XYZ file of N, CA and C in Angstrom:
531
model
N -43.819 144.684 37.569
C -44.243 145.638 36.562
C -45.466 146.419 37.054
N -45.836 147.969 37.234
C -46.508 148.596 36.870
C -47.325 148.926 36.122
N -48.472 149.530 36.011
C -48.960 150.262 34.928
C -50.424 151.035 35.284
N -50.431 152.212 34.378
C -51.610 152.518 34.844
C -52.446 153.030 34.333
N -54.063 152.876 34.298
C -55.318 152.251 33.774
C -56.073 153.584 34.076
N -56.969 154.113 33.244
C -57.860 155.141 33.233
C -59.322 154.215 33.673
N -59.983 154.106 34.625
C -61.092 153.352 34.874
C -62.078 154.258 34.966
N -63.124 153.691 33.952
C -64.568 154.700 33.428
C -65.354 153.931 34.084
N -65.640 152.372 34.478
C -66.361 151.452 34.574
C -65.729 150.785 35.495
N -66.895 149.570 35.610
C -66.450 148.209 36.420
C -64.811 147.644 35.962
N -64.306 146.948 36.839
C -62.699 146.549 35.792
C -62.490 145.236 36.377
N -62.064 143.842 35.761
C -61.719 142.830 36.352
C -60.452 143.115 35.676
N -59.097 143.113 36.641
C -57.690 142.481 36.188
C -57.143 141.208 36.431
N -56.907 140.434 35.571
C -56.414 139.368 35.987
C -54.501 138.736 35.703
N -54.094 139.010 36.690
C -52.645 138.925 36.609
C -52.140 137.254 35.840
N -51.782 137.662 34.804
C -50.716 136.087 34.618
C -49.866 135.574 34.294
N -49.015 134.952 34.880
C -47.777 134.847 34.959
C -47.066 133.705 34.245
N -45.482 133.854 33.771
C -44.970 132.629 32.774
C -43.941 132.021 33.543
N -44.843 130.764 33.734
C -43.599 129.933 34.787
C -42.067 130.279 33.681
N -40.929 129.588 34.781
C -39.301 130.484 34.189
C -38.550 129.695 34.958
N -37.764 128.664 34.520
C -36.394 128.057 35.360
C -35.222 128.479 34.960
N -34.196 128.632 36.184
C -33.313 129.351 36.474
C -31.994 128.399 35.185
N -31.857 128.900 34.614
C -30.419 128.616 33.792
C -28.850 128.693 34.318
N -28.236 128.102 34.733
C -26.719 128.166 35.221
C -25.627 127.321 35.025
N -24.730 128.046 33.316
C -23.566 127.027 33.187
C -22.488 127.848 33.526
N -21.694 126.786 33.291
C -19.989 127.497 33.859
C -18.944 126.788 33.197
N -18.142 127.892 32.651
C -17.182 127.011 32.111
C -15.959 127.319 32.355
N -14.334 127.015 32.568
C -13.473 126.814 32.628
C -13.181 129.066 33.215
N -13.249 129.207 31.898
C -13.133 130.864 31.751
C -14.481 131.379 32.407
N -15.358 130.986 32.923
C -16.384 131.950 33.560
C -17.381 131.336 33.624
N -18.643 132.575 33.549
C -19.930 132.099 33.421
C -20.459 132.089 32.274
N -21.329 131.005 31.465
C -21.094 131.155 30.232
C -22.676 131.648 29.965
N -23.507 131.539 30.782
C -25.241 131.369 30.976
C -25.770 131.748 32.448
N -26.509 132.684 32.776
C -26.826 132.865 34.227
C -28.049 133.555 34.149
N -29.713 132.848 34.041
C -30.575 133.476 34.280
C -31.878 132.810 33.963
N -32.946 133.318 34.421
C -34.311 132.819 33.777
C -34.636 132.498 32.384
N -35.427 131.445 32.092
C -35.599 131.355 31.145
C -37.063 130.696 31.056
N -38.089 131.300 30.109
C -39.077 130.916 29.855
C -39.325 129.528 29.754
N -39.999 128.484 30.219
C -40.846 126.975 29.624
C -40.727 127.023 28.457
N -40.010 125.914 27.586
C -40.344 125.905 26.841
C -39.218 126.537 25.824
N -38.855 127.159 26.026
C -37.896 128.483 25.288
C -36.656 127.626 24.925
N -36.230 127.816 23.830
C -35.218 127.424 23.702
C -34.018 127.467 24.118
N -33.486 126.758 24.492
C -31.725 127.651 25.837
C -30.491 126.534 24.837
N -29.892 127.803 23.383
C -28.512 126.789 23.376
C -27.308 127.437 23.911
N -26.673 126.153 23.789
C -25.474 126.528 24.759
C -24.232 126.056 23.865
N -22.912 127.100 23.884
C -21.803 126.540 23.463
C -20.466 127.063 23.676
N -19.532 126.247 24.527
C -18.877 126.254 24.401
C -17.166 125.916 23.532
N -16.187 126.459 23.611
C -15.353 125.961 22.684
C -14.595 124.975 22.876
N -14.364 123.869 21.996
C -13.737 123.008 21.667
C -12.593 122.406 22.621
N -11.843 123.904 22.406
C -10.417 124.068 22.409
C -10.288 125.411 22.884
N -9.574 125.376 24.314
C -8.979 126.677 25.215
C -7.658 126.852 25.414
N -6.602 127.261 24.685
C -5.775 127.216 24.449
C -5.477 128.368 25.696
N -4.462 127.895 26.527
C -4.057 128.843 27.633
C -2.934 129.760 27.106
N -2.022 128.559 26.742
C -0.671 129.098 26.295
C -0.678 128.662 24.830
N -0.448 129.417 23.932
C -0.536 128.318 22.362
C 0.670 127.549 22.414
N 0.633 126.480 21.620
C 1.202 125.546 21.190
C 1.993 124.638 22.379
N 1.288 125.000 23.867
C 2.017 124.205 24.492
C 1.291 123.818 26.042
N 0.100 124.765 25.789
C -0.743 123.993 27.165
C -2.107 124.675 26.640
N -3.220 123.305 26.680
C -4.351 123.549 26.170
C -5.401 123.278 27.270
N -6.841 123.135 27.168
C -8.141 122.531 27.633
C -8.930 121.891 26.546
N -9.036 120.672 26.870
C -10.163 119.751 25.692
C -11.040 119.947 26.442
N -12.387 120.126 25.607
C -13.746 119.947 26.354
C -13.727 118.310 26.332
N -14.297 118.128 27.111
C -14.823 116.325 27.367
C -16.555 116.257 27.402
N -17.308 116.773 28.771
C -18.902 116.886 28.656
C -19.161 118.225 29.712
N -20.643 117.875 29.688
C -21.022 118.676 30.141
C -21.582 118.134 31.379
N -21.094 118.631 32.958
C -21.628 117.899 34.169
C -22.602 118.280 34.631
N -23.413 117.764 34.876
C -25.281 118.209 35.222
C -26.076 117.240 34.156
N -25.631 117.244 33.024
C -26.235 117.144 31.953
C -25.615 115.722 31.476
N -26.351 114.634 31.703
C -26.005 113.249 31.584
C -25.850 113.250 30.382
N -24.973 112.074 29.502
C -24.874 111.869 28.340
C -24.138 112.877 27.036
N -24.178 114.361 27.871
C -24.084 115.252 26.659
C -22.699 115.095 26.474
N -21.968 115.427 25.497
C -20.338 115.438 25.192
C -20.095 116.055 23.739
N -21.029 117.772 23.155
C -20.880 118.017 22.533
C -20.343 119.215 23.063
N -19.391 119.808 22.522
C -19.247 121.501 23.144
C -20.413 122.303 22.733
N -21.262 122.420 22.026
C -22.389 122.870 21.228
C -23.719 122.299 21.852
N -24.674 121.985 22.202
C -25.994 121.678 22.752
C -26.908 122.843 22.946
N -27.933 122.131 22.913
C -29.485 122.927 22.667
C -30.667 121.879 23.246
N -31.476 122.828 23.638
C -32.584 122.243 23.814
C -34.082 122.910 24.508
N -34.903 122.513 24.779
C -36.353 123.567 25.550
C -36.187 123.020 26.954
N -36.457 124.734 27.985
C -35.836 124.944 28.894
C -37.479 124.239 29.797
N -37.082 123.369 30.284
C -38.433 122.736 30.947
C -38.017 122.108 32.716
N -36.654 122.592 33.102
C -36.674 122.393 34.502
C -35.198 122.993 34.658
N -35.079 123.371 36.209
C -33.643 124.382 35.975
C -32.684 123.794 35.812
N -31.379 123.976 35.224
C -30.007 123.948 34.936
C -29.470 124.368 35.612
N -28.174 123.760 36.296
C -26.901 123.538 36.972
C -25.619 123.012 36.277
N -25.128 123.492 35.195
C -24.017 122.723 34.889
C -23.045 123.486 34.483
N -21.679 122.544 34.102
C -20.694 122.708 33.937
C -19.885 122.305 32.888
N -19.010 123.060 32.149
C -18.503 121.815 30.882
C -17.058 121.999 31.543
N -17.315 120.400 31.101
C -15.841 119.649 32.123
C -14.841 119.584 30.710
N -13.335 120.480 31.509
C -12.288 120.268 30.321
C -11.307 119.469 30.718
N -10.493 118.964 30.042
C -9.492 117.953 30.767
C -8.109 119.027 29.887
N -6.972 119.060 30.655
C -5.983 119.399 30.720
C -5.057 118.708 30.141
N -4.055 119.368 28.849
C -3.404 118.428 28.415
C -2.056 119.260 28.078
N -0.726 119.024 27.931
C 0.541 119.518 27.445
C 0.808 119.081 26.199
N 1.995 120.234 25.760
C 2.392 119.650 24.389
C 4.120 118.832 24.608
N 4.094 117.876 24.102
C 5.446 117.253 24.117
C 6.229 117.263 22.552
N 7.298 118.213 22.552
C 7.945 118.525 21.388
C 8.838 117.946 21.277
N 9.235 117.309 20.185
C 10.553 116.558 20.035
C 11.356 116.665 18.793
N 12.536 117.791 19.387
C 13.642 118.158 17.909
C 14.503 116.989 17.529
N 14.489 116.594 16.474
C 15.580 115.168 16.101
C 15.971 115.228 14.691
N 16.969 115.202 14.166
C 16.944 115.606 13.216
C 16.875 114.165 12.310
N 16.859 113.240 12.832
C 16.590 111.966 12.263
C 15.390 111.410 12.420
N 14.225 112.517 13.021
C 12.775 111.943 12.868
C 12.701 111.183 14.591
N 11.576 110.897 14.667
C 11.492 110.813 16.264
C 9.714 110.258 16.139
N 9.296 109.618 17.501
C 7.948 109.156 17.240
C 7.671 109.625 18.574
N 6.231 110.370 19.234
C 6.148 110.002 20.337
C 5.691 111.896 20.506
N 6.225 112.327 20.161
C 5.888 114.134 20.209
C 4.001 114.167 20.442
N 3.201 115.115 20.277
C 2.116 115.683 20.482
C 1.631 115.887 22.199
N 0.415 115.997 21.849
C -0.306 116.383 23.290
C -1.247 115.297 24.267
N -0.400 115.473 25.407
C -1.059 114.832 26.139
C -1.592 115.361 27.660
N -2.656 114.141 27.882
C -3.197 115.174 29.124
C -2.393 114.839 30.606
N -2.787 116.089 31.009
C -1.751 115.981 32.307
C -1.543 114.718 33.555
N -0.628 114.556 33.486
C -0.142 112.777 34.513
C -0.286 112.111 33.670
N -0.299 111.941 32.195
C -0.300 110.920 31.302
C 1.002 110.567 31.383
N 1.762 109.390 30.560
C 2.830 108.771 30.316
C 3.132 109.015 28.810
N 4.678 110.003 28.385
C 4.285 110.219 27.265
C 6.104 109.333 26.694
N 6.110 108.495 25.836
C 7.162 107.575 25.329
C 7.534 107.978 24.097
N 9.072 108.766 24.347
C 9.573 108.853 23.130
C 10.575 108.262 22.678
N 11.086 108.387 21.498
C 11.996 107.391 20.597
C 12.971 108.027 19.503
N 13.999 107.776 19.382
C 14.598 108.418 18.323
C 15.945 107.554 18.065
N 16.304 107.317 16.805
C 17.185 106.449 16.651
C 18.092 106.390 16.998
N 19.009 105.205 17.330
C 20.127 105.197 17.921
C 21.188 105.277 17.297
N 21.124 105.049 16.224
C 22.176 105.689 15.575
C 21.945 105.740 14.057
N 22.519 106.366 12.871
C 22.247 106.868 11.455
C 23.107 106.581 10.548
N 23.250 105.984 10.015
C 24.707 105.747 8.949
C 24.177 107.183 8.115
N 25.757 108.082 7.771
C 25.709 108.980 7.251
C 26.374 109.128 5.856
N 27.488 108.193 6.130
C 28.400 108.275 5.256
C 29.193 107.142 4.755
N 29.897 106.127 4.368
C 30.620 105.368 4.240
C 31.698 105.317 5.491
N 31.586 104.825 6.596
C 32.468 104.412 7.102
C 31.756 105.410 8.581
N 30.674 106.207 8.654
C 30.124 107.320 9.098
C 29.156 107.218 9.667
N 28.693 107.315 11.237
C 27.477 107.226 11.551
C 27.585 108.604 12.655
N 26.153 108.999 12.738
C 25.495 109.567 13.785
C 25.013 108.823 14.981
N 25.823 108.895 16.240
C 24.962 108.012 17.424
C 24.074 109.031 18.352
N 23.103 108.368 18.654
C 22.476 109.370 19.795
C 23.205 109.270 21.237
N 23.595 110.284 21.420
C 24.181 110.705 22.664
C 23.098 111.353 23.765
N 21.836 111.807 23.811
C 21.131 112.206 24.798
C 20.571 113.199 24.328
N 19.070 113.567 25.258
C 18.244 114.408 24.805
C 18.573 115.954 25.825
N 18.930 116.257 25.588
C 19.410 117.930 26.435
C 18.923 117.921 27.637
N 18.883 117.710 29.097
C 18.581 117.886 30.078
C 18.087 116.782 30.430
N 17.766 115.646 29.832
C 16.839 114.361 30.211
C 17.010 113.017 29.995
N 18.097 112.993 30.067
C 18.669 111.450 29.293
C 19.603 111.082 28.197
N 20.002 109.893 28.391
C 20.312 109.265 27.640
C 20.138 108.108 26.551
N 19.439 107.695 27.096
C 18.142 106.343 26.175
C 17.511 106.762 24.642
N 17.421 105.775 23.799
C 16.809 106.436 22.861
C 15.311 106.472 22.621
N 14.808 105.924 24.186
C 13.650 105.869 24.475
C 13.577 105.771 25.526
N 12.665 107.059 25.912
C 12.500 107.630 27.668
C 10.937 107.755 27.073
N 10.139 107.524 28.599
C 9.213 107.642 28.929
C 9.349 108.644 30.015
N 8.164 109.863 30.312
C 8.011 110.740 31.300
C 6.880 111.300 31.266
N 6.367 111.295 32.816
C 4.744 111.470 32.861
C 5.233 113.399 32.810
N 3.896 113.262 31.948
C 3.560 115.122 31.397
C 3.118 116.051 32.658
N 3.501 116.796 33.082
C 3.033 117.625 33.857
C 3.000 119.108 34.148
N 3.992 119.833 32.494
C 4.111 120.425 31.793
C 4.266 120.445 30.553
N 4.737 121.700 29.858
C 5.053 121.080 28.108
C 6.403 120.785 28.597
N 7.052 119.979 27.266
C 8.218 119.413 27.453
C 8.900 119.902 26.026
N 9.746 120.082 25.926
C 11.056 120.491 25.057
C 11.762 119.468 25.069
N 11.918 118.326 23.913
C 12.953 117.513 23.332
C 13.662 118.134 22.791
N 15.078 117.961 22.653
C 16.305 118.242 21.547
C 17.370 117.181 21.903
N 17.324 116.487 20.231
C 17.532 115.235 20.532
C 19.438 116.001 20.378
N 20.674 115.229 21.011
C 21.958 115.200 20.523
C 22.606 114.388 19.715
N 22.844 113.916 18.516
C 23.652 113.179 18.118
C 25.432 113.412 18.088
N 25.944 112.602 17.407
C 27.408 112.577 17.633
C 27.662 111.842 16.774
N 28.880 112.346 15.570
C 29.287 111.795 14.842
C 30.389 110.762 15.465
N 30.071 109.543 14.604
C 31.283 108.234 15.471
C 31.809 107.599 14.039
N 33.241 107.515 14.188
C 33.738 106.856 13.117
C 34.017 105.257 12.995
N 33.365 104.774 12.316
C 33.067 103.217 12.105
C 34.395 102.523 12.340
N 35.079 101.463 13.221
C 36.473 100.979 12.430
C 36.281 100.418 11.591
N 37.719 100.709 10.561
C 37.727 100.221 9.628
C 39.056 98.885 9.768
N 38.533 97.305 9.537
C 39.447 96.160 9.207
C 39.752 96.662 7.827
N 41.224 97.113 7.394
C 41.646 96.590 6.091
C 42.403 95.141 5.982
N 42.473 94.467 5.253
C 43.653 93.419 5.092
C 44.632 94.204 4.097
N 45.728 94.144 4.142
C 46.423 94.315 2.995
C 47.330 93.320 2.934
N 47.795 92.921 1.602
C 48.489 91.822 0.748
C 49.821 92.515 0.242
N 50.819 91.943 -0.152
C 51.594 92.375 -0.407
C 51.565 91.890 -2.502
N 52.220 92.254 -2.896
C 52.309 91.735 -4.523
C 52.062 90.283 -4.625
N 51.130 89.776 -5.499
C 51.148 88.377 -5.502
C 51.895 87.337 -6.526
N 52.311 86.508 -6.656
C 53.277 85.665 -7.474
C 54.338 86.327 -7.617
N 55.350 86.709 -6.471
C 56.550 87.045 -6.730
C 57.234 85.581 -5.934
């Protein structure tokens, strides 16, 4: 900085300066913070939650923040009293969908190389004499419980198949003849 002084007289200037540590986070999508910051000064920081790449089928969870021991809020604050280096660490997760029309357990999101175990019944009584069997999930099996590590989203659609129960009759002929 410059400036400049009309001097009539004697002049003492005395220069003084505000110590300032360097601020630097980063997050997934960019830079989220990059610069000086006064002693003292307050520096908050926040990132989101939830980074949805693709909706409803590939996300980012925040987990913490690396530099910054202990923290694991997406949101933090605090007075800027030595420089910053960090990062908020997201973990990667897919969505696992599962169409069944008899209900199914095992669907939502998981993070990537997880093991995700689904289930869907093996078969449905529909009718008197009437069932629905599961015949296989469209491209992935046959079991009514497959396990498969996530490494994208996944698309369940479960198949059933109507199967007709046998039926034992006895029949009798007229009795007391």
């Amino acid at each position: 900085p410059t400036a400049s002084v009309k001097v009539l007289g004697p002049l003492k200037l005395n220069a003084v300066y505000q110590p300032q540590v360097y601020v630097q986070v980063r997050t997934p999508a960019g830079v989220l913070k990059k610069e000086w910051v006064t002693v003292g000064a307050d520096v908050p920081l926040e990132t989101p939650a939830i980074i949805e790449s693709v909706p409803d089928r590939d996300r980012y969870v925040f987990q913490k923040w690396s530099g910054m021991a202990g923290l694991v809020s997406p949101r933090i604050g605090g007075t800027a009293d030595q420089p910053v280096n960090a990062e908020a660490v997201y973990e990667r997760q897919f969505k696992v969908s599962v169409a069944a029309p008899y209900g199914s357990s095992g669907a939502g999101w998981y993070k990537q190389g997880a093991t995700a175990t689904v289930t869907v019944p093996s078969a449905v009584e529909k009718y008197f004499f009437l069932q629905d069997v599961f015949v296989g999930f469209a491209g992935y099996g046959k079991a009514p419980t497959m396990s498969l590590v996530v490494g994208e989203p996944v698309n369940l659609t479960s198949h059933p198949a109507a199967d007709e129960a046998p039926v034992n009759l006895l029949l009798r002929g007229p009795q007391g003849s």
